[in-house]
Each structure stands twice: as C-alpha cells, then as structure tokens.
mmCIF file with all atom_site columns, N, CA and C in Angstrom:
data_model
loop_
_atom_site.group_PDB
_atom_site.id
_atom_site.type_symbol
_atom_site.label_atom_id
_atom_site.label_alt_id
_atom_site.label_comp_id
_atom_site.label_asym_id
_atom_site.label_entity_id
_atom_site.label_seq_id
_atom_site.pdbx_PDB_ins_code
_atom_site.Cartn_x
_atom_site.Cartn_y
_atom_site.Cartn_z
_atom_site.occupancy
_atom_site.B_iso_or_equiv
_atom_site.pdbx_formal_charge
_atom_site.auth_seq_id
_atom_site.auth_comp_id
_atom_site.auth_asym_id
_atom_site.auth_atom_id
_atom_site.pdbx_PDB_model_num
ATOM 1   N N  . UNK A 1 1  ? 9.283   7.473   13.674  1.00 79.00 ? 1  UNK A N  1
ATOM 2   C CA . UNK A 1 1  ? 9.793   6.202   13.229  1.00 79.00 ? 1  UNK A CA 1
ATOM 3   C C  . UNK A 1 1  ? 10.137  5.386   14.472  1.00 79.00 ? 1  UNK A C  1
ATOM 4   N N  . UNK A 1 2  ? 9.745   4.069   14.448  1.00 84.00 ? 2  UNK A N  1
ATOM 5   C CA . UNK A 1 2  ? 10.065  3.195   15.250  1.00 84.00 ? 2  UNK A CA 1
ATOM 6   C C  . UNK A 1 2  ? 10.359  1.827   14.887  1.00 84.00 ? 2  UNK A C  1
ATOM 7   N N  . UNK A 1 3  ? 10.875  1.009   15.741  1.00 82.00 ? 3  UNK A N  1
ATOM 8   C CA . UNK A 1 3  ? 10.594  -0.380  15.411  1.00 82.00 ? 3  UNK A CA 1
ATOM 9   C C  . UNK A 1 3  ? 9.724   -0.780  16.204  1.00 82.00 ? 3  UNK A C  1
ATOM 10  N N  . UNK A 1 4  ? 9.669   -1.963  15.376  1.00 83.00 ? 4  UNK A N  1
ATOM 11  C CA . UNK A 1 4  ? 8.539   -2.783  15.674  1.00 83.00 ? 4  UNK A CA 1
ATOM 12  C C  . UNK A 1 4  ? 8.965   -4.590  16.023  1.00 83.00 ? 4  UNK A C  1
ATOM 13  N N  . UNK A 1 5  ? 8.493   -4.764  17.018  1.00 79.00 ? 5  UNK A N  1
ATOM 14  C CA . UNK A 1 5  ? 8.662   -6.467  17.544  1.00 79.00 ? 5  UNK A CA 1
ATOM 15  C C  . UNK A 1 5  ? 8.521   -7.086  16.542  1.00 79.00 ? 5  UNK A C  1
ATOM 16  N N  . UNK A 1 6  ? 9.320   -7.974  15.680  1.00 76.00 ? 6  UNK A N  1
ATOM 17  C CA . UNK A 1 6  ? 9.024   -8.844  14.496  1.00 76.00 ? 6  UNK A CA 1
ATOM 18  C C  . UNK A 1 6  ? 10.026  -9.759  14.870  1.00 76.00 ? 6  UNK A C  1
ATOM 19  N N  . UNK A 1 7  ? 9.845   -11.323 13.829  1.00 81.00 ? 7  UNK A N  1
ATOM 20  C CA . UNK A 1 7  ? 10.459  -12.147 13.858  1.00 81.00 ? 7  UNK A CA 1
ATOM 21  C C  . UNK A 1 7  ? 12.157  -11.930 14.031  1.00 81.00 ? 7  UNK A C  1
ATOM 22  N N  . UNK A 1 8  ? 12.444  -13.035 14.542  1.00 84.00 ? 8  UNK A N  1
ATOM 23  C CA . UNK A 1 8  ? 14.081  -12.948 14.363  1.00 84.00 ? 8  UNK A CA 1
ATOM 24  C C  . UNK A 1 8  ? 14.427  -13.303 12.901  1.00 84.00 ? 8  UNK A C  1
ATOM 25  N N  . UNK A 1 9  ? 15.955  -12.351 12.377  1.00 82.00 ? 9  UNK A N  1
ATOM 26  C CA . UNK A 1 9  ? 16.176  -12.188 11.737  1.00 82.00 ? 9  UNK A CA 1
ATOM 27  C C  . UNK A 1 9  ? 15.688  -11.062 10.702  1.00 82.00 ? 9  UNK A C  1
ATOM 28  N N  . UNK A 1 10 ? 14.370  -10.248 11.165  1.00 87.00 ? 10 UNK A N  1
ATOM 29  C CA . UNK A 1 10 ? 14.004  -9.300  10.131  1.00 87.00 ? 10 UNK A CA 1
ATOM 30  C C  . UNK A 1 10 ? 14.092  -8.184  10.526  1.00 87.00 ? 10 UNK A C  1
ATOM 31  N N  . UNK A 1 11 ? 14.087  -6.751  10.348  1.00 83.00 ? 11 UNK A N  1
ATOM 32  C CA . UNK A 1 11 ? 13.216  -5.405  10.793  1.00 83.00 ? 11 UNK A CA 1
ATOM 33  C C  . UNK A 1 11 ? 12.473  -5.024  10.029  1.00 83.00 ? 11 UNK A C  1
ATOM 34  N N  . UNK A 1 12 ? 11.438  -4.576  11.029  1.00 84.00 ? 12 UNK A N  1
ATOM 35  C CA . UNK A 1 12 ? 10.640  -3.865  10.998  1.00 84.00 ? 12 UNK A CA 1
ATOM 36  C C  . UNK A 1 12 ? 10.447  -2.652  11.322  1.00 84.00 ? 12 UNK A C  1
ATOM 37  N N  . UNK A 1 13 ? 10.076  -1.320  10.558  1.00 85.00 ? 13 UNK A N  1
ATOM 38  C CA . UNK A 1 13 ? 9.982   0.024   10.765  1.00 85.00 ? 13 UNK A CA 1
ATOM 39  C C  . UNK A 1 13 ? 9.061   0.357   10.713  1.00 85.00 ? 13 UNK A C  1
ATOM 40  N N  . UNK A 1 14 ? 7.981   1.099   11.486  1.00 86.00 ? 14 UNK A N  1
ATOM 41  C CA . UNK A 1 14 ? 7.061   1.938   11.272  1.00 86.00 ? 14 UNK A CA 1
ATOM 42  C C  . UNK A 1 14 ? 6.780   3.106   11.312  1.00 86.00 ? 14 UNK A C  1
ATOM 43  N N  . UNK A 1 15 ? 6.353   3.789   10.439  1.00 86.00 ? 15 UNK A N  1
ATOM 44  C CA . UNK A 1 15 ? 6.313   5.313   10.564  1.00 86.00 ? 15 UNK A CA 1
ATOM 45  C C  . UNK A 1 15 ? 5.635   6.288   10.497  1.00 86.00 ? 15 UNK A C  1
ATOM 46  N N  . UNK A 1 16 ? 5.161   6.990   11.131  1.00 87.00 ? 16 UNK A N  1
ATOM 47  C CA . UNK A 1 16 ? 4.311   8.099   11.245  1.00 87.00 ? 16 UNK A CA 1
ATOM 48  C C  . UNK A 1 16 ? 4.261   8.375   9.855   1.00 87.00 ? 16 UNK A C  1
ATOM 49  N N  . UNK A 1 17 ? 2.702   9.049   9.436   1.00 86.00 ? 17 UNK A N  1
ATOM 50  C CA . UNK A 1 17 ? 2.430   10.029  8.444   1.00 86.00 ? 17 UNK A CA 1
ATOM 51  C C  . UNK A 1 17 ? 3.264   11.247  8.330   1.00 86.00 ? 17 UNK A C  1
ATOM 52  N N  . UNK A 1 18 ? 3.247   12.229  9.629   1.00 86.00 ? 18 UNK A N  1
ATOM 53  C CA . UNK A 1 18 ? 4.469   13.320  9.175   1.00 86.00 ? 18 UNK A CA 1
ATOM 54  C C  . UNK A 1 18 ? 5.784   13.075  8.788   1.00 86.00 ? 18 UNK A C  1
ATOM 55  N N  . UNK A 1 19 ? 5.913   11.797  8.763   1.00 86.00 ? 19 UNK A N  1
ATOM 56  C CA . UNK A 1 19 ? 7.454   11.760  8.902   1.00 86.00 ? 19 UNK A CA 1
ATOM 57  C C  . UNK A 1 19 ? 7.767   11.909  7.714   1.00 86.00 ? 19 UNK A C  1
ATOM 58  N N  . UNK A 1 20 ? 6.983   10.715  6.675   1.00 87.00 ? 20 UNK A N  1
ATOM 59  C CA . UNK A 1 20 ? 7.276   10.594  5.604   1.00 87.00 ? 20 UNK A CA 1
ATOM 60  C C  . UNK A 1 20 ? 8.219   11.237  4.728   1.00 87.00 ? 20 UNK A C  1
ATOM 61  N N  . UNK A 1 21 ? 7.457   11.766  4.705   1.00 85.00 ? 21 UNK A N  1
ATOM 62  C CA . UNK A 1 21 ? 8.140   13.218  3.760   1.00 85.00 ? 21 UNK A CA 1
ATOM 63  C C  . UNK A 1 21 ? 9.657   13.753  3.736   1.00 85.00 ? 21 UNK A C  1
ATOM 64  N N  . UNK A 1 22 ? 9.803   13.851  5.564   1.00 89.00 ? 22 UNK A N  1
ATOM 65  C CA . UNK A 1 22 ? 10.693  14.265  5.792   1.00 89.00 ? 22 UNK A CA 1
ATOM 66  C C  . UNK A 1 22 ? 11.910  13.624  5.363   1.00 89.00 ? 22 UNK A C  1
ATOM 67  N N  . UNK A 1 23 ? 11.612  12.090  5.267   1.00 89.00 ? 23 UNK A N  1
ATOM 68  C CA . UNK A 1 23 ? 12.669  10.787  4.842   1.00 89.00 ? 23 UNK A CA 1
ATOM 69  C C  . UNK A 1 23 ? 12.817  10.785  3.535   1.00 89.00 ? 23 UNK A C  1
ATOM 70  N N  . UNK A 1 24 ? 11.432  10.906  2.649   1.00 91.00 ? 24 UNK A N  1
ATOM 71  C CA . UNK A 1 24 ? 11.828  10.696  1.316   1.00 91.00 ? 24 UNK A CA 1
ATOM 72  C C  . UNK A 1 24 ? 11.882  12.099  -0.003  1.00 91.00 ? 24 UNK A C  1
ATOM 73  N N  . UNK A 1 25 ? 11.855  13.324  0.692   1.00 92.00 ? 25 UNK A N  1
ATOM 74  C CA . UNK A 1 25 ? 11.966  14.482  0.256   1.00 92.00 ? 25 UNK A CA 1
ATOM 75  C C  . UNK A 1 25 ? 13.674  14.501  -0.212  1.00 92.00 ? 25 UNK A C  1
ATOM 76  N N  . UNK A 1 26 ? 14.120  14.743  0.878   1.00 92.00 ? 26 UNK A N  1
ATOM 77  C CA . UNK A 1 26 ? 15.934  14.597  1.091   1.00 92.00 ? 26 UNK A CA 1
ATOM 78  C C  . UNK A 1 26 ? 16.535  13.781  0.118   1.00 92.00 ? 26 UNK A C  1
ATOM 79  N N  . UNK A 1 27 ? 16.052  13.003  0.377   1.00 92.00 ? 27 UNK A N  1
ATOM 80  C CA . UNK A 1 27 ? 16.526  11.657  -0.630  1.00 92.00 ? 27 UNK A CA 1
ATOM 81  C C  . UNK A 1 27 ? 16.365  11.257  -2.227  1.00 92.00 ? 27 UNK A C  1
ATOM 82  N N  . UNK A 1 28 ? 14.880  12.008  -2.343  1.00 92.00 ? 28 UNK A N  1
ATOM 83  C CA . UNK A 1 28 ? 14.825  11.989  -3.904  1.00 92.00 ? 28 UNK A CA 1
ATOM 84  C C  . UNK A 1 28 ? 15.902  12.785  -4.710  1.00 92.00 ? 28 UNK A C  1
ATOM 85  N N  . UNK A 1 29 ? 15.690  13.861  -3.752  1.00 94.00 ? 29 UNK A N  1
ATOM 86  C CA . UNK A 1 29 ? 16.375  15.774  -4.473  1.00 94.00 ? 29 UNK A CA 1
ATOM 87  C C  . UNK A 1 29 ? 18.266  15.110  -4.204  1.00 94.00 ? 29 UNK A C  1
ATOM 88  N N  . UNK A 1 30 ? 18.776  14.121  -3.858  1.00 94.00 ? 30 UNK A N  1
ATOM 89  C CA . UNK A 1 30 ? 20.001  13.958  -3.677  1.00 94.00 ? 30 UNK A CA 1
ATOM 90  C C  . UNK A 1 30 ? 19.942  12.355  -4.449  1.00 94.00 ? 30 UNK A C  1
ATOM 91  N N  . UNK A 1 31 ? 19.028  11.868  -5.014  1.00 93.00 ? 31 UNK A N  1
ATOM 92  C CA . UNK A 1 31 ? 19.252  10.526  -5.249  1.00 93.00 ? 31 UNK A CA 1
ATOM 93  C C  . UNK A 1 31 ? 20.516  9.932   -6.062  1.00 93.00 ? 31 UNK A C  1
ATOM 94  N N  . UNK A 1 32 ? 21.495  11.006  -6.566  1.00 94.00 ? 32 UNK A N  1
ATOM 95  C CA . UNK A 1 32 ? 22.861  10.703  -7.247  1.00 94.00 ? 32 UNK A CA 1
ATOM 96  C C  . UNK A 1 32 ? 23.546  10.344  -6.297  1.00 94.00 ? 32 UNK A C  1
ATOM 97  N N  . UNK A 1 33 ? 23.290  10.446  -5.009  1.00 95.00 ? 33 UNK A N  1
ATOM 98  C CA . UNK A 1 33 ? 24.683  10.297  -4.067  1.00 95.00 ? 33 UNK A CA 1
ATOM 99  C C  . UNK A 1 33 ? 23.910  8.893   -3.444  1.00 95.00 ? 33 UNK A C  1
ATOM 100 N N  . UNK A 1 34 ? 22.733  8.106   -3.576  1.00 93.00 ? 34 UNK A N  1
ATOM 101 C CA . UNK A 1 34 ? 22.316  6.574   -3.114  1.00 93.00 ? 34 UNK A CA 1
ATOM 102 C C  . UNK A 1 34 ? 22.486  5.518   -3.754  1.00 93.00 ? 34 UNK A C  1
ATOM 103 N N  . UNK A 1 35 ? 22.788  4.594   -3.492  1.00 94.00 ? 35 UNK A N  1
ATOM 104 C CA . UNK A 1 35 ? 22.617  3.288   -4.518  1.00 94.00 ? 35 UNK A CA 1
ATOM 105 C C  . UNK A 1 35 ? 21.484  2.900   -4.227  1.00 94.00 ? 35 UNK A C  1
ATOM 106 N N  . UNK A 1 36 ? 21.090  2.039   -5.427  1.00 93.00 ? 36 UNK A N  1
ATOM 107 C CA . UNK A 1 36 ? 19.323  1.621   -5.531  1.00 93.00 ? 36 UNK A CA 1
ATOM 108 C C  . UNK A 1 36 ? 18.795  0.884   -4.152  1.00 93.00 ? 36 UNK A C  1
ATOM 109 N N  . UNK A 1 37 ? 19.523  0.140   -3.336  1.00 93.00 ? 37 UNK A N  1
ATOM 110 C CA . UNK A 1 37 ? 18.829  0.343   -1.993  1.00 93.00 ? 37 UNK A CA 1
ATOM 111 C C  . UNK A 1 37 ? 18.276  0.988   -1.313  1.00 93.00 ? 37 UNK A C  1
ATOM 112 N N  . UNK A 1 38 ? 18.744  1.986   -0.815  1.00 91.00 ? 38 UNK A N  1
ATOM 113 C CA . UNK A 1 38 ? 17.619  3.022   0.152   1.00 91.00 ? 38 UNK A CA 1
ATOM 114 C C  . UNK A 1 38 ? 16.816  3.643   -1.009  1.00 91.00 ? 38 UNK A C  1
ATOM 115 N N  . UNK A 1 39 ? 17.008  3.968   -2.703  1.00 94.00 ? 39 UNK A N  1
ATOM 116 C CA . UNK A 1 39 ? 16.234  4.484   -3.392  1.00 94.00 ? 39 UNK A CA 1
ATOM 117 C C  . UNK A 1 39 ? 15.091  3.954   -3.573  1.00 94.00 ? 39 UNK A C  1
ATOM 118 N N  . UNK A 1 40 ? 15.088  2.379   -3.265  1.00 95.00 ? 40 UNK A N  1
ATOM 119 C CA . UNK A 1 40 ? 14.556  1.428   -3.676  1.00 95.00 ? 40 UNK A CA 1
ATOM 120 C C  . UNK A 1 40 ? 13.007  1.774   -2.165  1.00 95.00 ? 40 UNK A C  1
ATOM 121 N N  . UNK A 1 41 ? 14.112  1.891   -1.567  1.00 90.00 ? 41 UNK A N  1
ATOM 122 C CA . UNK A 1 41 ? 13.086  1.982   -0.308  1.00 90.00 ? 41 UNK A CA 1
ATOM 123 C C  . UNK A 1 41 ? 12.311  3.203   -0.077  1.00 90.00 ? 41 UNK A C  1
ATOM 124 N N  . UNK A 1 42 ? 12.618  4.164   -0.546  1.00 92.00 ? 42 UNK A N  1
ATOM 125 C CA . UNK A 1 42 ? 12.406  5.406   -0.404  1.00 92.00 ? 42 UNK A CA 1
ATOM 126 C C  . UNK A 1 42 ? 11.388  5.947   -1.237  1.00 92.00 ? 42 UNK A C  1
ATOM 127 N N  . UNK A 1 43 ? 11.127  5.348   -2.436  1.00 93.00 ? 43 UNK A N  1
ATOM 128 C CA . UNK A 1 43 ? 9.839   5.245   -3.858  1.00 93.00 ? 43 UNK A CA 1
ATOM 129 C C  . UNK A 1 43 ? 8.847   4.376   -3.162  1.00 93.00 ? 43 UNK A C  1
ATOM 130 N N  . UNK A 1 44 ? 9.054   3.162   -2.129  1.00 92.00 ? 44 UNK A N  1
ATOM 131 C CA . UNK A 1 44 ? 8.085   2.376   -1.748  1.00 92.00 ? 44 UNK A CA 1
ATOM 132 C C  . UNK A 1 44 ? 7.303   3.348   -1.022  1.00 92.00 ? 44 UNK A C  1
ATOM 133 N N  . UNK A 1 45 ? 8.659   3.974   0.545   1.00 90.00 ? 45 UNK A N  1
ATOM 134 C CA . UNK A 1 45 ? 8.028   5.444   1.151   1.00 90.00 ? 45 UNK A CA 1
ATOM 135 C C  . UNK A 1 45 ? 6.725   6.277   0.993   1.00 90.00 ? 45 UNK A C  1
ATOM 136 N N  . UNK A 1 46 ? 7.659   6.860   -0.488  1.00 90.00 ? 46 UNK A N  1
ATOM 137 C CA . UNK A 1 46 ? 7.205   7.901   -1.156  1.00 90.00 ? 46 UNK A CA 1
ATOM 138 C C  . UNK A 1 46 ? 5.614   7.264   -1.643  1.00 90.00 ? 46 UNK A C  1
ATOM 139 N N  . UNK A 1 47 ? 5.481   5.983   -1.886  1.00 89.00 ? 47 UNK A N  1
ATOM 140 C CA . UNK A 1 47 ? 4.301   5.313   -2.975  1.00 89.00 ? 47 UNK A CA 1
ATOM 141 C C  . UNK A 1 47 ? 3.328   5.488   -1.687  1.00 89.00 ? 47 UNK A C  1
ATOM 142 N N  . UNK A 1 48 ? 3.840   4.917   -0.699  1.00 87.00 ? 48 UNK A N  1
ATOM 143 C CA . UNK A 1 48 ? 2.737   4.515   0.306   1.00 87.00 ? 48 UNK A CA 1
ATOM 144 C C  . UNK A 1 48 ? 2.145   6.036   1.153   1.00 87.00 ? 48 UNK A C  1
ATOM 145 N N  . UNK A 1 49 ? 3.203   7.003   1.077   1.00 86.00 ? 49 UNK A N  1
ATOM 146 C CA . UNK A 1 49 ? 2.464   8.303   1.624   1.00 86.00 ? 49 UNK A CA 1
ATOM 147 C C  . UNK A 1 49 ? 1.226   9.133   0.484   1.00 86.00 ? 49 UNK A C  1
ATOM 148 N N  . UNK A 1 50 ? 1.994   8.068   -0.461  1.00 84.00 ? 50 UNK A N  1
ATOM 149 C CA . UNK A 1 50 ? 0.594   9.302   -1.830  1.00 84.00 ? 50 UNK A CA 1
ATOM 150 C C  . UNK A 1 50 ? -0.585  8.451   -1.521  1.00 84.00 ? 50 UNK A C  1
ATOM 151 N N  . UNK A 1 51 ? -0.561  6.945   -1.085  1.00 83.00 ? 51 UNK A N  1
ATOM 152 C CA . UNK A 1 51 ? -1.544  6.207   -0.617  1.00 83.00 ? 51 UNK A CA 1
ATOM 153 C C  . UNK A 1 51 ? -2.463  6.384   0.480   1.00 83.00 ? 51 UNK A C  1
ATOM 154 N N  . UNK A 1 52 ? -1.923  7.144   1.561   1.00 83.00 ? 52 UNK A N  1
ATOM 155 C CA . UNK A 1 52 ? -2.350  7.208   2.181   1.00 83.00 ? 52 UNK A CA 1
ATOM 156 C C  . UNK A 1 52 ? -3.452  8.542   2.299   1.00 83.00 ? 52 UNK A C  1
ATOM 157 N N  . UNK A 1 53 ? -3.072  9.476   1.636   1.00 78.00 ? 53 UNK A N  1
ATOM 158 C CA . UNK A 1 53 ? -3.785  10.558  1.085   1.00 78.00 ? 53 UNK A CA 1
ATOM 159 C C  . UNK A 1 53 ? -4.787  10.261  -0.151  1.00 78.00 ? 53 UNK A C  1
ATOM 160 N N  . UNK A 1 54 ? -4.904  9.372   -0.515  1.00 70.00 ? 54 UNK A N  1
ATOM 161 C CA . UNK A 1 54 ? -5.845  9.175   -1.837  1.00 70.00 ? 54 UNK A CA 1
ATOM 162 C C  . UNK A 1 54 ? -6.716  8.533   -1.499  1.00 70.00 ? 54 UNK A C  1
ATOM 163 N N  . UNK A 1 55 ? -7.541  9.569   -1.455  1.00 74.00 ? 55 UNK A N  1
ATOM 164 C CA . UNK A 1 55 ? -9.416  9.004   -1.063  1.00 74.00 ? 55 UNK A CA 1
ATOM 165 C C  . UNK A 1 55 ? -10.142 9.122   -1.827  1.00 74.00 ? 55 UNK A C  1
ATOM 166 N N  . UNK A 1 56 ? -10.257 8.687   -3.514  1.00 78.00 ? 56 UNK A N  1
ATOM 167 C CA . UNK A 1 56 ? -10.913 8.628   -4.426  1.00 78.00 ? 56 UNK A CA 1
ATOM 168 C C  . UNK A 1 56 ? -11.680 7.335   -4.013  1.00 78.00 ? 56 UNK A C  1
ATOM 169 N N  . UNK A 1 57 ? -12.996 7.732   -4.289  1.00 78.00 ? 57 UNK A N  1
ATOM 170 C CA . UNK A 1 57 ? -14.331 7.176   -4.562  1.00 78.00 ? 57 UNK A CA 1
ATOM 171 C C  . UNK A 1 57 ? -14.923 7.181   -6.109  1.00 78.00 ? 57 UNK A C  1
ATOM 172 N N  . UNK A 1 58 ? -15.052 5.822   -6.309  1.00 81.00 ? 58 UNK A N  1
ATOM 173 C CA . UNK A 1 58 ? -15.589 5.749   -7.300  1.00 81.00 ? 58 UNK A CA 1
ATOM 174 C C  . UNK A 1 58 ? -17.579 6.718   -7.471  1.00 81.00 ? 58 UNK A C  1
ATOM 175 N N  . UNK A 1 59 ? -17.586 7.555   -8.006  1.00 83.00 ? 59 UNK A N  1
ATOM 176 C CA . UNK A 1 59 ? -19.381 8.159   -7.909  1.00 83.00 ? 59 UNK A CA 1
ATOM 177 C C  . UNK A 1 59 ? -20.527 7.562   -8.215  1.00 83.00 ? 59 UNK A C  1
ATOM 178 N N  . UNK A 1 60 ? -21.484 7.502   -7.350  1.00 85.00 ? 60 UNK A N  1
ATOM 179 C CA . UNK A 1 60 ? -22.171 6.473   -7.141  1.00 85.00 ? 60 UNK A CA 1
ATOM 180 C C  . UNK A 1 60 ? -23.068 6.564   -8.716  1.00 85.00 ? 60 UNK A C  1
ATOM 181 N N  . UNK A 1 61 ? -23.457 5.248   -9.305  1.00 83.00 ? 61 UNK A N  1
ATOM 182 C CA . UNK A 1 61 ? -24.187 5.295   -10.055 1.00 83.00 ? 61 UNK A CA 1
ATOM 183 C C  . UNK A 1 61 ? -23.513 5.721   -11.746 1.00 83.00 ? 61 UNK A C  1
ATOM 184 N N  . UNK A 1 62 ? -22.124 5.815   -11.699 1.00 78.00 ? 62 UNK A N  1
ATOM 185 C CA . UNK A 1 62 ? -21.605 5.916   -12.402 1.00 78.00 ? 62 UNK A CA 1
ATOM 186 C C  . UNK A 1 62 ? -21.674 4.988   -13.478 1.00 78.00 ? 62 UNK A C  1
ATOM 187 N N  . UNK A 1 63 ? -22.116 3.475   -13.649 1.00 82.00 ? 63 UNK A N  1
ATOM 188 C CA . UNK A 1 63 ? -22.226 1.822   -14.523 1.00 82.00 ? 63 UNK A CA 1
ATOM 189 C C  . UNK A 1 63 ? -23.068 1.786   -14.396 1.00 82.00 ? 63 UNK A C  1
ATOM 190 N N  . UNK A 1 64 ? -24.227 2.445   -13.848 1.00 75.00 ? 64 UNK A N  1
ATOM 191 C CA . UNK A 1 64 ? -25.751 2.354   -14.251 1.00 75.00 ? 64 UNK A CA 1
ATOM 192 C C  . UNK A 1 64 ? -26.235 2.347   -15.510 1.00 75.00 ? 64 UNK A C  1
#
C-alpha cells in the first residue's frame, strides 16, 4: 500500500494484489466492531480483488 500524488484535498491509495486480502479478510470476519465507512471501503476492496482474478472469456462462436 502506498500513496499516490493526487490533487489537493484528496487521497489516494494504491495497492498491491497481495495485499488485498490481507486488508479486507480482517475486516469482514470483525465487521460488528466498523461503521459503514471503512466497510464501505473494504466491499469496494474486496469487489475489485475478485476483479482482478476474473478472466472469463466469453467462447468463441457461442451467437453463431
């Protein structure tokens, strides 16, 4: 995890693929003790690491 140079007034975080997990694992399995902020952030996390693993291809010739 790092930041990243962005406008004034915002942050920006970027984060490794391994990390993922590590951030939003913890956090789901305890999500009674967060308010919907970091939960909020942490499902985006979580959305974008299943994204990044999903390499479905549609098969060719399939609407033929």
């Amino acid at each position: 995890m790092k930041l990243v140079d962005s406008p004034k007034g915002t942050i920006r975080i970027a984060f490794d693929k391994k990390d993922l997990s590590k951030i939003v694992d913890p956090i789901i399995k305890n999500a009674e003790q967060f308010s919907s902020v970091p939960l909020d952030m942490v499902y985006l996390l979580g959305e974008q690491d299943y994204r990044i693993d999903d390499h479905f291809q549609q098969p060719k010739g399939v609407f033929d």
